[in-house]
Amino acid sequence: MRKLNLDNSVKIKLLSQLEEIKRSRFYISYGERDTYIACLSVPLFDIMKNNIIGSLSVLGPLEKFKDRSKDEHIEFMKSKALFIQTLTNIEENTSV
């Protein structure tokens, strides 16, 4: 695994954000990379170890992530992440 060369304050901020994502189980980026694009991501966990092993993300127009359906999108993505995690852990536990 490659280590990032970050100063201590950046590391602390990043670890804090990761803990918040772990707790809330989602993150929404509003225009961070492109002014008109938002991204909703949910972490994928190794259920047995409670480690983040990846993420499931969807990108779209910024205005679609600010309306009332945002909570529905979050719950939908969380349910799909749980489905993927379940499959992954079943495969890991049955392979020899």
PDB file of N, CA and C in Angstrom, residues 15-27 41-57 74 77-93:
ATOM      1  N   LEU A  15      -8.742  11.644   8.541  1.00  0.00           N
ATOM      2  CA  LEU A  15      -9.189  10.575   9.438  1.00  0.00           C
ATOM      3  C   LEU A  15     -10.529  10.915  10.083  1.00  0.00           C
ATOM      4  N   SER A  16     -10.726  12.184  10.407  1.00  0.00           N
ATOM      5  CA  SER A  16     -11.995  12.624  10.983  1.00  0.00           C
ATOM      6  C   SER A  16     -13.131  12.449   9.969  1.00  0.00           C
ATOM      7  N   GLN A  17     -12.875  12.827   8.707  1.00  0.00           N
ATOM      8  CA  GLN A  17     -13.881  12.653   7.658  1.00  0.00           C
ATOM      9  C   GLN A  17     -14.192  11.174   7.442  1.00  0.00           C
ATOM     10  N   LEU A  18     -13.169  10.326   7.451  1.00  0.00           N
ATOM     11  CA  LEU A  18     -13.390   8.888   7.269  1.00  0.00           C
ATOM     12  C   LEU A  18     -14.224   8.305   8.409  1.00  0.00           C
ATOM     13  N   GLU A  19     -13.976   8.742   9.622  1.00  0.00           N
ATOM     14  CA  GLU A  19     -14.771   8.271  10.761  1.00  0.00           C
ATOM     15  C   GLU A  19     -16.231   8.707  10.621  1.00  0.00           C
ATOM     16  N   GLU A  20     -16.451   9.928  10.142  1.00  0.00           N
ATOM     17  CA  GLU A  20     -17.819  10.414   9.935  1.00  0.00           C
ATOM     18  C   GLU A  20     -18.518   9.609   8.841  1.00  0.00           C
ATOM     19  N   ILE A  21     -17.798   9.285   7.777  1.00  0.00           N
ATOM     20  CA  ILE A  21     -18.368   8.466   6.700  1.00  0.00           C
ATOM     21  C   ILE A  21     -18.688   7.069   7.218  1.00  0.00           C
ATOM     22  N   LYS A  22     -17.808   6.528   8.024  1.00  0.00           N
ATOM     23  CA  LYS A  22     -18.045   5.207   8.616  1.00  0.00           C
ATOM     24  C   LYS A  22     -19.307   5.219   9.481  1.00  0.00           C
ATOM     25  N   ARG A  23     -19.487   6.306  10.235  1.00  0.00           N
ATOM     26  CA  ARG A  23     -20.634   6.420  11.127  1.00  0.00           C
ATOM     27  C   ARG A  23     -21.936   6.640  10.356  1.00  0.00           C
ATOM     28  N   SER A  24     -21.929   7.596   9.412  1.00  0.00           N
ATOM     29  CA  SER A  24     -23.154   7.950   8.686  1.00  0.00           C
ATOM     30  C   SER A  24     -23.445   7.004   7.527  1.00  0.00           C
ATOM     31  N   ARG A  25     -22.385   6.327   7.052  1.00  0.00           N
ATOM     32  CA  ARG A  25     -22.466   5.371   5.949  1.00  0.00           C
ATOM     33  C   ARG A  25     -22.824   6.016   4.609  1.00  0.00           C
ATOM     34  N   PHE A  26     -22.482   7.304   4.451  1.00  0.00           N
ATOM     35  CA  PHE A  26     -22.589   7.946   3.143  1.00  0.00           C
ATOM     36  C   PHE A  26     -21.797   9.249   3.154  1.00  0.00           C
ATOM     37  N   TYR A  27     -21.533   9.756   1.948  1.00  0.00           N
ATOM     38  CA  TYR A  27     -20.911  11.064   1.778  1.00  0.00           C
ATOM     39  C   TYR A  27     -21.434  11.659   0.478  1.00  0.00           C
ATOM     40  N   SER A  41     -21.729   8.783  -2.403  1.00  0.00           N
ATOM     41  CA  SER A  41     -20.955   7.555  -2.212  1.00  0.00           C
ATOM     42  C   SER A  41     -21.331   6.908  -0.890  1.00  0.00           C
ATOM     43  N   VAL A  42     -21.351   5.590  -0.903  1.00  0.00           N
ATOM     44  CA  VAL A  42     -21.556   4.821   0.319  1.00  0.00           C
ATOM     45  C   VAL A  42     -20.391   3.842   0.439  1.00  0.00           C
ATOM     46  N   PRO A  43     -19.874   3.673   1.662  1.00  0.00           N
ATOM     47  CA  PRO A  43     -18.748   2.754   1.822  1.00  0.00           C
ATOM     48  C   PRO A  43     -19.203   1.299   1.747  1.00  0.00           C
ATOM     49  N   LEU A  44     -18.303   0.454   1.280  1.00  0.00           N
ATOM     50  CA  LEU A  44     -18.487  -0.992   1.308  1.00  0.00           C
ATOM     51  C   LEU A  44     -17.584  -1.527   2.412  1.00  0.00           C
ATOM     52  N   PHE A  45     -18.149  -2.317   3.297  1.00  0.00           N
ATOM     53  CA  PHE A  45     -17.415  -2.822   4.456  1.00  0.00           C
ATOM     54  C   PHE A  45     -17.128  -4.311   4.332  1.00  0.00           C
ATOM     55  N   ASP A  46     -16.016  -4.718   4.895  1.00  0.00           N
ATOM     56  CA  ASP A  46     -15.795  -6.114   5.229  1.00  0.00           C
ATOM     57  C   ASP A  46     -16.558  -6.279   6.542  1.00  0.00           C
ATOM     58  N   ILE A  47     -17.699  -6.920   6.463  1.00  0.00           N
ATOM     59  CA  ILE A  47     -18.604  -6.980   7.616  1.00  0.00           C
ATOM     60  C   ILE A  47     -17.938  -7.631   8.827  1.00  0.00           C
ATOM     61  N   MET A  48     -17.128  -8.643   8.600  1.00  0.00           N
ATOM     62  CA  MET A  48     -16.487  -9.357   9.710  1.00  0.00           C
ATOM     63  C   MET A  48     -15.476  -8.479  10.454  1.00  0.00           C
ATOM     64  N   LYS A  49     -14.795  -7.587   9.735  1.00  0.00           N
ATOM     65  CA  LYS A  49     -13.739  -6.769  10.341  1.00  0.00           C
ATOM     66  C   LYS A  49     -14.134  -5.308  10.513  1.00  0.00           C
ATOM     67  N   ASN A  50     -15.286  -4.920   9.969  1.00  0.00           N
ATOM     68  CA  ASN A  50     -15.768  -3.534  10.004  1.00  0.00           C
ATOM     69  C   ASN A  50     -14.764  -2.563   9.387  1.00  0.00           C
ATOM     70  N   ASN A  51     -14.058  -3.006   8.348  1.00  0.00           N
ATOM     71  CA  ASN A  51     -13.139  -2.151   7.605  1.00  0.00           C
ATOM     72  C   ASN A  51     -13.785  -1.726   6.302  1.00  0.00           C
ATOM     73  N   ILE A  52     -13.507  -0.492   5.884  1.00  0.00           N
ATOM     74  CA  ILE A  52     -13.968  -0.038   4.574  1.00  0.00           C
ATOM     75  C   ILE A  52     -13.066  -0.662   3.522  1.00  0.00           C
ATOM     76  N   ILE A  53     -13.680  -1.354   2.549  1.00  0.00           N
ATOM     77  CA  ILE A  53     -12.896  -2.028   1.505  1.00  0.00           C
ATOM     78  C   ILE A  53     -13.137  -1.421   0.123  1.00  0.00           C
ATOM     79  N   GLY A  54     -14.050  -0.469   0.032  1.00  0.00           N
ATOM     80  CA  GLY A  54     -14.349   0.159  -1.244  1.00  0.00           C
ATOM     81  C   GLY A  54     -15.528   1.099  -1.087  1.00  0.00           C
ATOM     82  N   SER A  55     -16.064   1.522  -2.218  1.00  0.00           N
ATOM     83  CA  SER A  55     -17.241   2.384  -2.164  1.00  0.00           C
ATOM     84  C   SER A  55     -18.099   2.166  -3.407  1.00  0.00           C
ATOM     85  N   LEU A  56     -19.343   2.532  -3.273  1.00  0.00           N
ATOM     86  CA  LEU A  56     -20.303   2.508  -4.363  1.00  0.00           C
ATOM     87  C   LEU A  56     -20.728   3.964  -4.558  1.00  0.00           C
ATOM     88  N   SER A  57     -20.575   4.470  -5.779  1.00  0.00           N
ATOM     89  CA  SER A  57     -20.817   5.894  -6.022  1.00  0.00           C
ATOM     90  C   SER A  57     -21.690   6.114  -7.241  1.00  0.00           C
ATOM     91  N   ILE A  74     -30.020   8.177  -0.858  1.00  0.00           N
ATOM     92  CA  ILE A  74     -29.082   7.679   0.157  1.00  0.00           C
ATOM     93  C   ILE A  74     -29.502   6.293   0.624  1.00  0.00           C
ATOM     94  N   MET A  77     -28.910   3.629  -2.094  1.00  0.00           N
ATOM     95  CA  MET A  77     -27.492   3.278  -2.228  1.00  0.00           C
ATOM     96  C   MET A  77     -27.010   2.445  -1.046  1.00  0.00           C
ATOM     97  N   LYS A  78     -27.460   2.783   0.149  1.00  0.00           N
ATOM     98  CA  LYS A  78     -27.083   1.993   1.326  1.00  0.00           C
ATOM     99  C   LYS A  78     -27.585   0.555   1.201  1.00  0.00           C
ATOM    100  N   SER A  79     -28.791   0.375   0.693  1.00  0.00           N
ATOM    101  CA  SER A  79     -29.333  -0.978   0.549  1.00  0.00           C
ATOM    102  C   SER A  79     -28.536  -1.779  -0.479  1.00  0.00           C
ATOM    103  N   LYS A  80     -28.115  -1.130  -1.553  1.00  0.00           N
ATOM    104  CA  LYS A  80     -27.304  -1.824  -2.576  1.00  0.00           C
ATOM    105  C   LYS A  80     -25.924  -2.150  -2.035  1.00  0.00           C
ATOM    106  N   ALA A  81     -25.353  -1.265  -1.232  1.00  0.00           N
ATOM    107  CA  ALA A  81     -24.053  -1.536  -0.618  1.00  0.00           C
ATOM    108  C   ALA A  81     -24.152  -2.742   0.314  1.00  0.00           C
ATOM    109  N   LEU A  82     -25.215  -2.806   1.097  1.00  0.00           N
ATOM    110  CA  LEU A  82     -25.406  -3.944   1.997  1.00  0.00           C
ATOM    111  C   LEU A  82     -25.526  -5.247   1.215  1.00  0.00           C
ATOM    112  N   PHE A  83     -26.234  -5.213   0.098  1.00  0.00           N
ATOM    113  CA  PHE A  83     -26.367  -6.390  -0.756  1.00  0.00           C
ATOM    114  C   PHE A  83     -24.992  -6.839  -1.263  1.00  0.00           C
ATOM    115  N   ILE A  84     -24.188  -5.892  -1.754  1.00  0.00           N
ATOM    116  CA  ILE A  84     -22.849  -6.226  -2.246  1.00  0.00           C
ATOM    117  C   ILE A  84     -21.975  -6.775  -1.119  1.00  0.00           C
ATOM    118  N   GLN A  85     -22.031  -6.156   0.044  1.00  0.00           N
ATOM    119  CA  GLN A  85     -21.244  -6.623   1.194  1.00  0.00           C
ATOM    120  C   GLN A  85     -21.619  -8.043   1.578  1.00  0.00           C
ATOM    121  N   THR A  86     -22.897  -8.326   1.568  1.00  0.00           N
ATOM    122  CA  THR A  86     -23.365  -9.665   1.909  1.00  0.00           C
ATOM    123  C   THR A  86     -22.813 -10.688   0.929  1.00  0.00           C
ATOM    124  N   LEU A  87     -22.885 -10.388  -0.371  1.00  0.00           N
ATOM    125  CA  LEU A  87     -22.341 -11.297  -1.373  1.00  0.00           C
ATOM    126  C   LEU A  87     -20.837 -11.492  -1.214  1.00  0.00           C
ATOM    127  N   THR A  88     -20.134 -10.406  -0.987  1.00  0.00           N
ATOM    128  CA  THR A  88     -18.679 -10.459  -0.833  1.00  0.00           C
ATOM    129  C   THR A  88     -18.285 -11.321   0.346  1.00  0.00           C
ATOM    130  N   ASN A  89     -18.960 -11.135   1.478  1.00  0.00           N
ATOM    131  CA  ASN A  89     -18.622 -11.899   2.669  1.00  0.00           C
ATOM    132  C   ASN A  89     -19.002 -13.367   2.528  1.00  0.00           C
ATOM    133  N   ILE A  90     -20.088 -13.658   1.818  1.00  0.00           N
ATOM    134  CA  ILE A  90     -20.458 -15.055   1.574  1.00  0.00           C
ATOM    135  C   ILE A  90     -19.382 -15.727   0.739  1.00  0.00           C
ATOM    136  N   GLU A  91     -18.933 -15.055  -0.328  1.00  0.00           N
ATOM    137  CA  GLU A  91     -17.897 -15.607  -1.191  1.00  0.00           C
ATOM    138  C   GLU A  91     -16.594 -15.811  -0.440  1.00  0.00           C
ATOM    139  N   GLU A  92     -16.211 -14.857   0.420  1.00  0.00           N
ATOM    140  CA  GLU A  92     -14.974 -14.979   1.191  1.00  0.00           C
ATOM    141  C   GLU A  92     -15.036 -16.136   2.170  1.00  0.00           C
ATOM    142  N   ASN A  93     -16.194 -16.335   2.779  1.00  0.00           N
ATOM    143  CA  ASN A  93     -16.324 -17.371   3.797  1.00  0.00           C
ATOM    144  C   ASN A  93     -16.487 -18.770   3.200  1.00  0.00           C
TER     145      ASN A  93
END
